[in-house]
XYZ file of C-alpha atoms in Angstrom:
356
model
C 98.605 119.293 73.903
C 95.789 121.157 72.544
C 92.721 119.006 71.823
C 89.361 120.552 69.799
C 85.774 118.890 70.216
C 83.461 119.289 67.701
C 80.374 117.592 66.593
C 78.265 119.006 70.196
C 75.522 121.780 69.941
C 78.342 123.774 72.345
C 78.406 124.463 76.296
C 77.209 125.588 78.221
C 75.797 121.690 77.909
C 71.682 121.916 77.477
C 70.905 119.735 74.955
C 72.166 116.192 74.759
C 74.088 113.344 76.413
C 77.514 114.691 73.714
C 76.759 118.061 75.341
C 76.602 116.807 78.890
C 79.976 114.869 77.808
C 81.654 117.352 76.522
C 80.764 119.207 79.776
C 82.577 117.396 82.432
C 85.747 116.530 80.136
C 86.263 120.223 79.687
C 85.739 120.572 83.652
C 87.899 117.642 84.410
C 90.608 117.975 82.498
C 90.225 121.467 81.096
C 93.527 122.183 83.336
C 95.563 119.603 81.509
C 94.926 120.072 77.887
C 94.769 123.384 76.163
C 90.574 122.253 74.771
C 88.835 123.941 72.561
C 84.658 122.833 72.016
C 83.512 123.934 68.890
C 79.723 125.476 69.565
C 76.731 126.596 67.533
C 75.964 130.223 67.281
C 72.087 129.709 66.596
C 71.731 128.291 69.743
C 73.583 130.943 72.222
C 72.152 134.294 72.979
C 75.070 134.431 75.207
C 78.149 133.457 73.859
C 81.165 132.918 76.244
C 84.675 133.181 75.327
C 85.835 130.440 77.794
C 83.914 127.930 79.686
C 85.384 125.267 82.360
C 88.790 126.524 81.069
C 88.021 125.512 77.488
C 88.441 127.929 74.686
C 84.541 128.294 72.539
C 84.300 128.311 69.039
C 80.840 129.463 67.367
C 79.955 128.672 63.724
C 77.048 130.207 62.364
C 75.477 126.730 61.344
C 72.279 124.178 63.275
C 74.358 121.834 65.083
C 71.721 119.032 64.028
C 69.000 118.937 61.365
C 70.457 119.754 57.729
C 73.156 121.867 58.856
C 74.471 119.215 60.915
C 76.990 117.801 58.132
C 78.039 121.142 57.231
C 78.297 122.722 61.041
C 80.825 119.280 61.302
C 82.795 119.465 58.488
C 83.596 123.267 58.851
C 84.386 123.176 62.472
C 86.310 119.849 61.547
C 88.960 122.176 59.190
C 89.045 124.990 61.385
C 90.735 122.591 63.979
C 93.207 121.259 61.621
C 94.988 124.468 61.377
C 96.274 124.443 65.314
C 95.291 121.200 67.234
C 96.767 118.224 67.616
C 94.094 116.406 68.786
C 90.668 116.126 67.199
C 87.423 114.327 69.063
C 85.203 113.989 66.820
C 81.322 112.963 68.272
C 79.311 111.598 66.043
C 79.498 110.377 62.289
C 78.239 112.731 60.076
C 81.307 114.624 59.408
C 83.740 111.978 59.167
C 82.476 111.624 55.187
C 85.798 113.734 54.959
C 88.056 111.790 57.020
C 89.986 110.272 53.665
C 90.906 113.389 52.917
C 91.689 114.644 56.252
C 94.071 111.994 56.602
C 95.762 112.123 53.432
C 96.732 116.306 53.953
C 96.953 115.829 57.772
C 98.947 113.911 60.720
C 96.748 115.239 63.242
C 94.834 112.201 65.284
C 91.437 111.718 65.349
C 89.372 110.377 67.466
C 85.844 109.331 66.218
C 82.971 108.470 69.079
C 80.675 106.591 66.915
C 77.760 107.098 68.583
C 74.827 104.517 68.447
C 74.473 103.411 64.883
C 72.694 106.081 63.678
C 71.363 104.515 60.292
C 69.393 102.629 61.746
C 67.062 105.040 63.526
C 63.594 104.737 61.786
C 63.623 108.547 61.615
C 65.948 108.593 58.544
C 64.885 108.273 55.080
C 66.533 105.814 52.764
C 69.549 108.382 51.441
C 69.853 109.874 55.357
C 70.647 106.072 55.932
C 73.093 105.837 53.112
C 75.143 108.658 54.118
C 75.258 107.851 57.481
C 76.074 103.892 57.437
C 79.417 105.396 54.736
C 80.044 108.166 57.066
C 80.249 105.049 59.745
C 82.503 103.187 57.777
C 84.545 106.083 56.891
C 84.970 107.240 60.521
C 85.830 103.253 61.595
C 88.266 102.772 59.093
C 90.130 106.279 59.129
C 90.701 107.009 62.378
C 93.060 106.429 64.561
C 90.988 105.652 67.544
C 87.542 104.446 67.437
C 84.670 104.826 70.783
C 81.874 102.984 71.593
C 79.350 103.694 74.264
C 78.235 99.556 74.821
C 80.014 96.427 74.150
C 77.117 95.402 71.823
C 78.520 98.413 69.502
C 82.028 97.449 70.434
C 81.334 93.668 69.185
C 79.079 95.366 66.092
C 82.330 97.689 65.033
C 84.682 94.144 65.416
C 82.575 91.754 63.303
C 81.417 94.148 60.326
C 84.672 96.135 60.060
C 87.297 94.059 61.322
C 88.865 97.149 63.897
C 88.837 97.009 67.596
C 87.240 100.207 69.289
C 87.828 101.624 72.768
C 84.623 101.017 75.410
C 83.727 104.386 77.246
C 80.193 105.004 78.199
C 79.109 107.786 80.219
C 78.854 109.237 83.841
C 76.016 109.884 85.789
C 77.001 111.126 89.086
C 75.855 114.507 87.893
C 72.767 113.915 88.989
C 71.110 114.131 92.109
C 67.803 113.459 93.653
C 66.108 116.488 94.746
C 62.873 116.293 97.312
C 59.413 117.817 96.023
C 59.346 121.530 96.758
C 55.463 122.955 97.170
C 55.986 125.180 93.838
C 56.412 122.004 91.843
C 53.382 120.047 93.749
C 51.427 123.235 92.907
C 52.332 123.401 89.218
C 51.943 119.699 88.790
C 49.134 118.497 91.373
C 49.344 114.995 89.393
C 52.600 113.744 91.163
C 50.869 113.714 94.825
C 50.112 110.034 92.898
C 52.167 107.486 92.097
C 53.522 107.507 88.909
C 55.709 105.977 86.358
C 58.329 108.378 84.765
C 60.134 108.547 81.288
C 61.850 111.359 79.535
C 63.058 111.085 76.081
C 63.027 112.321 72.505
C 59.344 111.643 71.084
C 60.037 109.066 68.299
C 59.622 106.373 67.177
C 62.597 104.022 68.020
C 61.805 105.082 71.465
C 58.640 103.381 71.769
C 56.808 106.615 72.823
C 53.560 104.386 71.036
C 53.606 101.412 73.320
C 54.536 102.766 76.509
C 51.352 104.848 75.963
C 49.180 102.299 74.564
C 50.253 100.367 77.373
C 49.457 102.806 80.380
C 46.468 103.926 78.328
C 44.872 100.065 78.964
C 46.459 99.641 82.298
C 44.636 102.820 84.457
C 45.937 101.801 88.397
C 49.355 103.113 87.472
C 49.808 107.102 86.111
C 52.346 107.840 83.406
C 54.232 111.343 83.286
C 56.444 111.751 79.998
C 58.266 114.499 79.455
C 59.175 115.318 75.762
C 59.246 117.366 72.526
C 55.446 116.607 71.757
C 55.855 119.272 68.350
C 58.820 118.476 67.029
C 57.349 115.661 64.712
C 53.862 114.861 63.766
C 54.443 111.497 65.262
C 54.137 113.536 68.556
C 52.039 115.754 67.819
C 49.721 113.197 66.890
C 50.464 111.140 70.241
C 49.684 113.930 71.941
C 46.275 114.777 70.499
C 45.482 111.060 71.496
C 46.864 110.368 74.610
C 46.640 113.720 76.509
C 43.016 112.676 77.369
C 43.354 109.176 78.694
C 42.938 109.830 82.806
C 46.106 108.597 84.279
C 48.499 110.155 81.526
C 50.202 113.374 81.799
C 52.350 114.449 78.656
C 54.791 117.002 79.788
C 56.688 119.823 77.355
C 60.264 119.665 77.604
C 61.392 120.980 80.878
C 64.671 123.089 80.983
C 64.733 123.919 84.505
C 66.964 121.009 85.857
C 65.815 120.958 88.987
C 62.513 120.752 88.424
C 63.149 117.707 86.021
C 65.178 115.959 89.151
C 62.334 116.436 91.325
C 60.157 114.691 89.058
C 62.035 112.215 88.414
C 63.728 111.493 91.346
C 60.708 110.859 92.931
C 59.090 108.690 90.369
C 57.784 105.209 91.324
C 59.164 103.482 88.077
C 61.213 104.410 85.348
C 60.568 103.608 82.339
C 63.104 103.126 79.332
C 61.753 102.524 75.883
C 64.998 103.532 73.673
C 65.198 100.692 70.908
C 68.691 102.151 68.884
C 71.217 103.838 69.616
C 74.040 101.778 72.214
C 74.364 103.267 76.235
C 72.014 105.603 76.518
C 72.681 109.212 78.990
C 69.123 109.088 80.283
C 69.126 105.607 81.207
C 72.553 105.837 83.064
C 71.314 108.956 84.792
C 67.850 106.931 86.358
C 70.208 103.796 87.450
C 72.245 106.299 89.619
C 69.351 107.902 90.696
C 68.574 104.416 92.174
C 65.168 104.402 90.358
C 63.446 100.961 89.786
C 63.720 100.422 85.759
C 61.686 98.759 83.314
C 63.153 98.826 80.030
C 63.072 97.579 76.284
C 64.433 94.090 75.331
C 66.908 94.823 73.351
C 70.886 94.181 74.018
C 71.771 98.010 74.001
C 69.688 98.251 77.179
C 70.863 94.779 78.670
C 74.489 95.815 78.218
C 73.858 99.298 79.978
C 71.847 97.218 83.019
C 73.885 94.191 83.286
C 71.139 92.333 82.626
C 69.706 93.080 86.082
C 66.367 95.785 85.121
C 62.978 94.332 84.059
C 62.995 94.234 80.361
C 59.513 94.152 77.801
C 59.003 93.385 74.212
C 55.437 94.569 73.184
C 52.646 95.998 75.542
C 51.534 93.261 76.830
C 54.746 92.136 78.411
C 54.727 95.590 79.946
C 51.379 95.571 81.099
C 52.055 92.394 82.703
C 54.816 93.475 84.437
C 53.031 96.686 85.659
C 50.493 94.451 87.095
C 52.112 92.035 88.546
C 55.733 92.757 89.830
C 55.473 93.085 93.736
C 57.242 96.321 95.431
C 60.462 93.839 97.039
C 61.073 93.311 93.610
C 61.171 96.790 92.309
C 63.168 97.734 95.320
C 65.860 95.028 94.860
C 66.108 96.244 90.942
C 66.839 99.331 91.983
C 69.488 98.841 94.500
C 70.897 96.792 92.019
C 70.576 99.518 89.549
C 72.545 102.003 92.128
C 75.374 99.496 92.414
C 76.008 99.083 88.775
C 76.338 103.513 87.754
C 78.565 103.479 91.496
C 80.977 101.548 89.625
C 80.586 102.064 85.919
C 79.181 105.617 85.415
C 81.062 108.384 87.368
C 82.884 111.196 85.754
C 85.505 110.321 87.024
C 86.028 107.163 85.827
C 84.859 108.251 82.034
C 87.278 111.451 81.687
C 90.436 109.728 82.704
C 89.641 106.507 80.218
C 88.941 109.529 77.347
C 92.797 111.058 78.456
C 94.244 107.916 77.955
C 93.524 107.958 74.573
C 94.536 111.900 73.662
């Protein structure tokens, strides 16, 4: 059967939690299914012919931004000549999907993602598309993912179609101990310290997490993120940088480095406020890091219910104040448990085979 992914920046994966996907279904079943992972050519100095036994495609478009739609939709009818399999990750290009299905029998499988539309980020027609491109992709295609239940029950009650539940693994990462180079780079994490990596925007609630640490000095605060991608960050930066106990990192490509840090963190924290099971999140539960995360059900599905959980920045002052170390140590235990049983590889490529 020969199966094409598009919709990822490309592999090898160093970008995103679709990246890191596509990633270990190429390298787990990459020996059953003639694959093919449609890839960005902007992003790749290096461009490999094959990787994990997959077959790379490059198209000369920006995998996300403005090209995004484009980069989807022309990858999207370069596989229709020769697979007979499309997964498709994301929404954006599935605007097409009418069509595709009207001049095609090829299956498609859509992974809808978190619901995009709704990420504060967009501007009113960005919102439009994307929320059609939704509905499109849910009603056209022959087999619907979602990452969380809470999408899975979202997709049943506005569109009236049952969707398969696959999240993601997380057994990909490991903890790593301190090495002397990073101690020497980064004398700040001798302390103890909170941890949380993520886009810088808004939805992630880069603002209160700050605010919060910023008024609450016996705890430090290392993020790592892409401080210039946005003038929200930028200007986040320029007022947070200063406060004592908080240490804003640049994005950190070296992966080891990044597992030291975070690894060895004291708390993680999770402020992610759209979107449905989030790769980053995942990753710190099987990491067995103690978790304090956003109220909202995304994160509570992902958890079981069983992290801490704030609303504003008070509730997570509060709970940096006052929660006692037993406490933090049973959450993350707890935490450990639930990606041991949910979030492997493993478990995640074989449900994705089922469905090609």
């Amino acid at each position: 059967m020969k199966l094409a992914i598009i919709g990822t920046v490309g592999l090898p994966a160093k970008y995103g939690g679709f990246e890191t996907l596509t990633e270990y279904l190429t390298k787990h079943l990459g020996g059953k299914y003639a694959i093919t992972v449609y890839c960005s050519s902007k992003v790749y100095a290096k461009k490999l012919k094959t990787y994990n036994g997959a077959r790379l495609k490059y198209i000369p478009l920006q995998a996300n931004g403005v090209q995004s739609i484009l980069y989807d939709l022309v990858s999207l009818f370069s596989a229709l000549r020769y697979v007979d399999t499309i997964l498709i990750l994301g929404v954006s290009g599935c605007i097409v999907l009418p069509l595709v299905k009207a001049i095609s029998n090829k299956k498609i499988i859509v992974n809808i993602d978190g619901l995009e539309w709704k990420r504060a980020k967009w501007g009113k027609f960005a919102k439009w598309f994307l929320k059609y491109s939704e509905k499109l992709a849910v009603n056209y295609a022959d087999t619907v993912i979602s990452d969380n239940k809470v999408i899975q029950q979202y997709v049943r009650n506005v569109y009236s179609v049952d969707c398969e539940l696959i999240a993601y693994g997380a057994n990909h990462t490991n903890k790593e101990k301190f090495t002397d180079e990073v101690f020497k780079q980064y004398s700040f994490l001798k302390d103890r310290y909170a941890f949380k990596v993520c886009r810088i925007e808004p939805e992630n609630n880069v603002h209160m997490i700050l605010e919060a640490f910023s008024r609450y000095p016996d705890v430090n605060l290392v993020m790592v993120g892409n401080w210039q991608k946005s003038k929200y960050g930028q200007d986040l930066k320029g007022k947070y940088a200063i406060v004592k106990n908080i240490h804003l990192l640049n994005p950190i490509y070296d992966q080891h480095i990044l597992n030291q840090i975070r690894s060895n963190c004291y708390l993680y924290i999770h402020g992610h406020s759209a979107g449905g099971t989030n790769p980053s999140l995942v990753e710190a539960m099987y990491l067995e890091l103690p978790i304090f995360a956003y109220k909202v059900n995304y994160n509570k599905e992902t958890t079981a219910c069983s992290a801490l959980y704030f609303k504003d920045e008070k509730e997570l002052i509060d709970m940096l104040a006052n929660t006692k170390e037993e406490d933090l140590s049973k959450v993350a235990r707890k935490m450990k448990d639930i990606a041991d049983e949910k979030y492997s590889w493993e478990v995640i490529t074989n449900q994705y085979a089922s469905l090609f």
